[in-house]
Coordinates of N, CA and C in Angstrom, one line a residue:
X1328 N -36.2 -2.7 -40.6 CA -35.3 -3.5 -39.8 C -36.1 -4.5 -38.9
X1329 N -35.7 -5.7 -39.0 CA -36.5 -6.7 -38.2 C -36.2 -6.6 -36.8
X1330 N -37.2 -6.9 -35.9 CA -37.0 -6.9 -34.5 C -36.1 -8.1 -34.1
X1331 N -35.2 -7.8 -33.2 CA -34.2 -8.8 -32.7 C -34.9 -9.6 -31.6
X1332 N -34.5 -10.9 -31.6 CA -35.1 -11.7 -30.5 C -34.3 -11.3 -29.2
X1333 N -35.0 -11.6 -28.0 CA -34.4 -11.3 -26.7 C -33.0 -11.9 -26.5
X1334 N -32.8 -13.1 -27.0 CA -31.5 -13.7 -26.8 C -30.3 -12.9 -27.5
X1335 N -30.6 -12.5 -28.7 CA -29.6 -11.7 -29.4 C -29.4 -10.4 -28.8
X1336 N -30.4 -9.8 -28.3 CA -30.3 -8.5 -27.6 C -29.5 -8.7 -26.3
X1337 N -29.7 -9.8 -25.6 CA -29.0 -10.1 -24.4 C -27.5 -10.2 -24.6
X1338 N -27.2 -10.9 -25.7 CA -25.8 -11.1 -26.1 C -25.1 -9.8 -26.5
X1339 N -25.8 -9.0 -27.2 CA -25.2 -7.7 -27.6 C -25.0 -6.8 -26.3
X1340 N -26.0 -6.9 -25.4 CA -25.8 -6.1 -24.1 C -24.6 -6.6 -23.4
X1341 N -24.4 -7.9 -23.3 CA -23.2 -8.5 -22.6 C -21.9 -8.0 -23.3
X1342 N -21.9 -8.0 -24.6 CA -20.8 -7.6 -25.3 C -20.4 -6.1 -25.1
X1343 N -21.5 -5.3 -25.0 CA -21.3 -3.9 -24.7 C -20.7 -3.7 -23.3
X1344 N -21.3 -4.4 -22.4 CA -20.8 -4.3 -21.0 C -19.3 -4.7 -20.9
X1345 N -18.9 -5.7 -21.6 CA -17.5 -6.1 -21.6 C -16.6 -5.1 -22.2
X1346 N -17.1 -4.5 -23.3 CA -16.3 -3.4 -23.9 C -16.2 -2.2 -23.0
X1347 N -17.3 -1.8 -22.3 CA -17.2 -0.7 -21.4 C -16.3 -1.0 -20.2
X1348 N -16.3 -2.2 -19.7 CA -15.3 -2.6 -18.6 C -13.9 -2.5 -19.1
X1349 N -13.6 -2.9 -20.4 CA -12.3 -2.8 -20.9 C -11.8 -1.3 -21.1
X1350 N -12.7 -0.5 -21.6 CA -12.4 0.9 -21.7 C -12.2 1.5 -20.3
X1351 N -12.9 1.2 -19.3 CA -12.8 1.7 -18.0 C -11.4 1.3 -17.4
X1352 N -11.0 0.0 -17.6 CA -9.6 -0.4 -17.2 C -8.6 0.4 -17.9
X1353 N -8.7 0.5 -19.2 CA -7.7 1.3 -20.0 C -7.6 2.7 -19.5
X1354 N -8.8 3.4 -19.2 CA -8.7 4.7 -18.7 C -8.1 4.8 -17.3
X1355 N -8.3 3.8 -16.4 CA -7.7 3.8 -15.1 C -6.2 3.7 -15.3
X1356 N -5.7 2.8 -16.1 CA -4.3 2.7 -16.4 C -3.7 4.0 -16.9
X1357 N -4.3 4.6 -17.8 CA -3.9 5.9 -18.4 C -3.8 7.0 -17.3
X1358 N -4.9 7.0 -16.4 CA -4.9 8.0 -15.3 C -3.7 7.8 -14.4
X1359 N -3.5 6.5 -14.0 CA -2.3 6.2 -13.1 C -1.0 6.6 -13.8
X1360 N -0.9 6.4 -15.1 CA 0.4 6.8 -15.7 C 0.5 8.3 -15.8
X1361 N -0.6 9.0 -15.9 CA -0.5 10.5 -15.9 C -0.2 11.1 -14.5
X1362 N -0.9 10.5 -13.5 CA -0.8 11.0 -12.2 C 0.5 10.6 -11.6
X1363 N 1.0 9.4 -11.8 CA 2.2 8.9 -11.2 C 3.1 8.3 -12.3
X1364 N 3.8 9.2 -13.0 CA 4.7 8.7 -14.1 C 5.8 7.8 -13.4
X1365 N 6.2 6.8 -14.1 CA 7.2 5.8 -13.5 C 8.5 6.5 -13.2
X1366 N 8.9 7.6 -13.9 CA 10.1 8.2 -13.7 C 10.2 9.0 -12.3
X1367 N 9.0 9.3 -11.7 CA 9.0 10.1 -10.5 C 8.3 9.3 -9.4
X1368 N 7.8 8.1 -9.7 CA 6.9 7.4 -8.7 C 7.6 6.8 -7.6
X1369 N 7.0 6.9 -6.4 CA 7.5 6.3 -5.2 C 6.3 5.6 -4.5
X1370 N 6.5 4.3 -4.2 CA 5.5 3.5 -3.5 C 6.0 3.0 -2.2
X1371 N 5.2 3.1 -1.1 CA 5.5 2.6 0.2 C 4.5 1.6 0.6
X1372 N 5.0 0.4 1.0 CA 4.1 -0.7 1.5 C 4.4 -1.0 2.9
X1373 N 3.5 -1.8 3.5 CA 3.7 -2.3 4.9 C 3.4 -3.8 4.9
X1374 N 4.3 -4.5 5.6 CA 4.0 -5.9 5.9 C 4.1 -6.1 7.4
X1375 N 3.3 -7.1 7.9 CA 3.1 -7.2 9.4 C 3.1 -8.7 9.8
X1376 N 4.1 -9.0 10.7 CA 4.2 -10.4 11.2 C 4.7 -10.3 12.6
X1377 N 3.9 -9.7 13.5 CA 4.4 -9.5 14.9 C 3.2 -9.7 15.8
X1378 N 2.2 -10.5 15.5 CA 1.0 -10.6 16.2 C 1.2 -10.9 17.7
X1379 N 2.2 -11.8 17.9 CA 2.5 -12.2 19.3 C 3.0 -11.1 20.2
X1380 N 3.7 -10.1 19.6 CA 4.3 -9.0 20.4 C 3.7 -7.6 20.2
X1381 N 2.8 -7.5 19.2 CA 2.4 -6.2 18.8 C 1.0 -6.2 18.1
X1382 N 0.1 -5.4 18.5 CA -1.2 -5.2 17.9 C -1.2 -3.9 17.1
X1383 N -1.1 -3.9 15.8 CA -1.0 -2.7 15.0 C -2.3 -1.8 15.1
X1384 N -2.1 -0.5 15.3 CA -3.3 0.4 15.3 C -3.2 1.3 14.0
X1385 N -2.0 1.9 13.8 CA -1.9 2.8 12.7 C -0.5 3.1 12.3
X1386 N -0.4 3.7 11.1 CA 0.9 4.1 10.6 C 0.8 5.5 9.9
X1387 N 1.7 6.3 10.3 CA 1.8 7.7 9.7 C 3.2 7.8 8.9
X1388 N 3.1 8.3 7.7 CA 4.3 8.5 6.9 C 4.6 10.0 6.7
X1389 N 5.9 10.3 6.6 CA 6.4 11.6 6.2 C 7.5 11.4 5.3
X1390 N 7.6 12.3 4.3 CA 8.8 12.4 3.4 C 9.2 13.8 3.5
X1391 N 10.5 13.9 3.8 CA 11.1 15.3 4.0 C 10.3 16.2 4.9
X1392 N 9.9 15.6 6.0 CA 9.1 16.3 7.1 C 7.8 16.7 6.6
X1393 N 7.3 16.2 5.5 CA 5.9 16.5 5.1 C 5.0 15.3 5.2
X1394 N 3.9 15.4 6.0 CA 3.0 14.3 6.1 C 2.5 13.9 4.7
X1395 N 2.5 12.6 4.5 CA 2.0 12.1 3.2 C 0.9 11.0 3.3
X1396 N 0.9 10.4 4.5 CA -0.1 9.3 4.6 C -0.4 9.0 6.1
X1397 N -1.6 8.7 6.5 CA -2.0 8.2 7.8 C -3.0 7.1 7.5
X1398 N -2.8 6.0 8.2 CA -3.8 4.9 8.1 C -4.1 4.2 9.4
X1399 N -5.3 4.1 9.8 CA -5.8 3.4 11.0 C -6.3 2.0 10.5
X1400 N -5.9 1.0 11.1 CA -6.3 -0.4 10.6 C -7.6 -0.9 11.2
X1401 N -8.3 -1.6 10.3 CA -9.5 -2.3 10.8 C -9.1 -3.7 11.1
X1402 N -10.0 -4.4 11.8 CA -9.8 -5.8 12.2 C -9.6 -6.6 10.9
X1403 N -10.4 -6.3 9.9 CA -10.4 -7.1 8.7 C -9.0 -6.9 8.0
X1404 N -8.5 -5.7 7.9 CA -7.2 -5.5 7.3 C -6.1 -6.2 8.1
X1405 N -6.2 -6.2 9.4 CA -5.2 -6.9 10.3 C -5.2 -8.4 10.0
X1406 N -6.4 -8.9 9.9 CA -6.5 -10.4 9.6 C -5.8 -10.7 8.3
X1407 N -6.1 -9.9 7.3 CA -5.4 -10.1 6.0 C -3.9 -10.0 6.1
X1408 N -3.4 -9.0 6.8 CA -2.0 -8.8 6.9 C -1.4 -10.0 7.7
X1409 N -2.1 -10.5 8.7 CA -1.6 -11.6 9.5 C -1.5 -12.9 8.6
X1410 N -2.3 -12.9 7.5 CA -2.2 -14.1 6.6 C -1.2 -13.8 5.5
X1411 N -0.4 -12.7 5.6 CA 0.7 -12.5 4.6 C 0.4 -11.3 3.6
X1412 N -0.7 -10.7 3.7 CA -1.0 -9.6 2.8 C 0.0 -8.4 3.0
X1413 N 0.3 -7.7 2.0 CA 1.1 -6.5 2.0 C 0.2 -5.3 1.6
X1414 N 0.2 -4.3 2.3 CA -0.7 -3.1 2.0 C 0.1 -2.0 1.4
X1415 N -0.4 -1.3 0.4 CA 0.2 -0.1 -0.1 C -0.3 1.1 0.7
X1416 N 0.7 1.8 1.3 CA 0.4 2.9 2.2 C 0.4 4.2 1.4
X1417 N 1.2 4.3 0.3 CA 1.4 5.5 -0.4 C 1.9 5.3 -1.8
X1418 N 1.4 6.1 -2.7 CA 1.9 6.2 -4.1 C 1.9 7.7 -4.4
X1419 N 3.1 8.2 -4.8 CA 3.2 9.6 -5.1 C 4.4 9.8 -6.0
X1420 N 4.6 11.1 -6.2 CA 5.7 11.6 -7.1 C 6.8 12.3 -6.2
X1421 N 8.0 12.0 -6.6 CA 9.2 12.7 -5.9 C 10.2 13.1 -7.0
X1422 N 10.8 14.2 -6.9 CA 11.9 14.5 -7.9 C 13.1 13.7 -7.6
X1423 N 14.0 13.6 -8.6 CA 15.2 12.9 -8.4 C 16.0 13.6 -7.3
X1424 N 16.7 12.8 -6.5 CA 17.5 13.4 -5.4 C 17.4 12.6 -4.1
X1425 N 18.0 13.2 -3.1 CA 18.0 12.6 -1.7 C 16.7 13.0 -1.0
X1426 N 16.2 12.0 -0.3 CA 14.9 12.2 0.5 C 15.0 11.4 1.8
X1427 N 14.2 11.8 2.8 CA 14.1 11.0 4.0 C 12.6 10.6 4.2
X1428 N 12.4 9.3 4.5 CA 11.1 8.7 4.8 C 11.1 8.4 6.3
X1429 N 10.1 8.9 7.0 CA 9.8 8.6 8.4 C 8.5 7.9 8.6
X1430 N 8.5 6.7 9.2 CA 7.2 6.0 9.5 C 7.1 6.0 11.0
X1431 N 5.9 6.4 11.5 CA 5.6 6.3 12.9 C 4.5 5.3 13.0
X1432 N 4.8 4.3 13.8 CA 3.9 3.1 14.0 C 3.3 3.2 15.4
X1433 N 2.0 3.0 15.5 CA 1.3 3.0 16.9 C 0.5 1.7 17.0
X1434 N 0.4 1.3 18.3 CA -0.3 0.1 18.6 C -0.2 -0.3 20.0
X1435 N -0.4 -1.6 20.3 CA -0.4 -2.1 21.7 C 0.8 -3.1 21.7
X1436 N 1.7 -2.8 22.6 CA 2.9 -3.7 22.6 C 2.8 -4.8 23.7
X1437 N 3.9 -5.3 24.1 CA 4.0 -6.3 25.1 C 3.3 -5.8 26.4
X1438 N 2.7 -6.7 27.1 CA 2.0 -6.4 28.4 C 0.9 -5.4 28.2
X1439 N 0.3 -5.3 27.0 CA -0.8 -4.4 26.8 C -0.5 -2.9 26.9
X1440 N 0.7 -2.5 26.8 CA 1.1 -1.1 26.9 C 1.0 -0.4 25.5
X1441 N 0.6 0.9 25.5 CA 0.6 1.7 24.3 C 2.0 1.7 23.8
X1442 N 2.1 1.6 22.5 CA 3.4 1.5 21.8 C 3.5 2.5 20.7
X1443 N 4.5 3.3 20.6 CA 4.7 4.2 19.5 C 6.2 4.2 19.1
X1444 N 6.5 3.9 17.9 CA 7.9 3.9 17.4 C 8.0 4.6 16.1
X1445 N 9.1 5.2 15.9 CA 9.4 5.8 14.6 C 10.7 5.2 14.0
X1446 N 10.6 5.0 12.7 CA 11.8 4.5 12.0 C 12.0 5.3 10.8
X1447 N 13.2 5.6 10.4 CA 13.5 6.5 9.3 C 14.5 5.9 8.4
X1448 N 14.5 6.4 7.2 CA 15.5 5.9 6.2 C 15.7 7.0 5.2
X1449 N 17.0 7.3 4.9 CA 17.4 8.2 3.8 C 17.5 7.4 2.5
X1450 N 17.0 7.9 1.5 CA 17.1 7.2 0.2 C 17.3 8.2 -1.0
X1451 N 17.8 7.6 -2.0 CA 18.0 8.5 -3.2 C 17.0 8.1 -4.3
X1452 N 16.2 9.0 -4.7 CA 15.3 8.8 -5.8 C 16.0 9.0 -7.1
X1453 N 16.0 8.0 -7.9 CA 16.6 8.1 -9.2 C 15.5 7.9 -10.2
X1454 N 15.8 8.0 -11.5 CA 14.8 7.9 -12.5 C 14.2 6.4 -12.4
X1455 N 12.9 6.3 -12.5 CA 12.3 5.0 -12.4 C 11.5 4.9 -11.1
X1456 N 10.7 3.9 -11.0 CA 9.8 3.7 -9.8 C 10.6 3.2 -8.6
X1457 N 10.4 3.8 -7.5 CA 11.0 3.4 -6.2 C 10.0 2.7 -5.3
X1458 N 10.4 1.5 -4.8 CA 9.6 0.7 -3.9 C 10.2 0.6 -2.5
X1459 N 9.5 1.0 -1.5 CA 10.0 0.9 -0.1 C 9.0 0.1 0.7
X1460 N 9.5 -0.7 1.6 CA 8.6 -1.5 2.5 C 8.9 -1.2 4.0
X1461 N 7.9 -1.0 4.7 CA 7.9 -1.0 6.2 C 7.6 -2.4 6.7
X1462 N 8.6 -3.0 7.3 CA 8.4 -4.4 7.8 C 8.2 -4.3 9.3
X1463 N 7.1 -4.9 9.8 CA 6.9 -5.0 11.2 C 6.9 -6.5 11.6
X1464 N 7.9 -6.9 12.3 CA 8.1 -8.3 12.6 C 8.3 -8.5 14.1
X1465 N 8.0 -9.7 14.6 CA 8.2 -10.0 16.0 C 9.7 -10.5 16.2
X1466 N 10.3 -10.0 17.2 CA 11.7 -10.4 17.6 C 11.6 -11.4 18.7
X1467 N 11.7 -12.7 18.4 CA 11.5 -13.8 19.5 C 12.6 -13.7 20.5
X1468 N 13.8 -13.2 20.2 CA 14.9 -13.2 21.2 C 14.6 -12.1 22.2
X1469 N 14.2 -10.9 21.8 CA 13.9 -9.8 22.7 C 12.4 -9.7 23.2
X1470 N 11.6 -10.5 22.6 CA 10.1 -10.5 22.9 C 9.5 -9.2 22.7
X1471 N 9.9 -8.5 21.5 CA 9.5 -7.2 21.2 C 9.2 -7.1 19.7
X1472 N 8.4 -6.2 19.2 CA 8.2 -6.0 17.8 C 9.5 -5.3 17.2
X1473 N 9.8 -5.5 16.0 CA 10.9 -4.9 15.3 C 10.3 -4.1 14.1
X1474 N 10.9 -3.0 13.8 CA 10.4 -2.1 12.7 C 11.6 -1.8 11.8
X1475 N 11.5 -1.9 10.5 CA 12.5 -1.5 9.6 C 12.0 -1.1 8.3
X1476 N 12.7 -0.2 7.6 CA 12.3 0.2 6.3 C 13.4 -0.4 5.3
X1477 N 12.9 -0.9 4.2 CA 13.9 -1.4 3.2 C 13.4 -1.1 1.8
X1478 N 14.4 -0.9 0.9 CA 14.1 -0.7 -0.5 C 14.1 -2.0 -1.2
X1479 N 13.1 -2.1 -2.1 CA 13.1 -3.3 -3.0 C 14.0 -3.0 -4.1
X1480 N 14.7 -4.0 -4.5 CA 15.6 -3.9 -5.6 C 14.9 -4.2 -6.9

């Protein structure tokens, strides 16, 4: 077998790297499908647009009185969210039926005071993926932050 020139070997190496990356993506997708089947999957996201009235520190989530997620925000994450980013707080599985989601939000509110609020929502998990968003918005009329949970249709 003749020796291959370095350029041909480089092209083969690049081709192998691309194939490995594709296999890795495929495995990740399969793993997600196995761990979080769409029939039982629940996703919770947070969006933030209350910079004038509220500095977000963290969010804790509970479903059916069971803690499922805690997140403390970095300055970098807050900057991204102030530019319109939406963050996924939780992905998990729930059986079909009635459930309650509670989000506890902490931060610094108007006049530099510590601020802690809880918001809850009852929802029905049906077959298929469920998407819920915690929205943190400034209320210009009351000069306060507002918190609400909503389901995506």
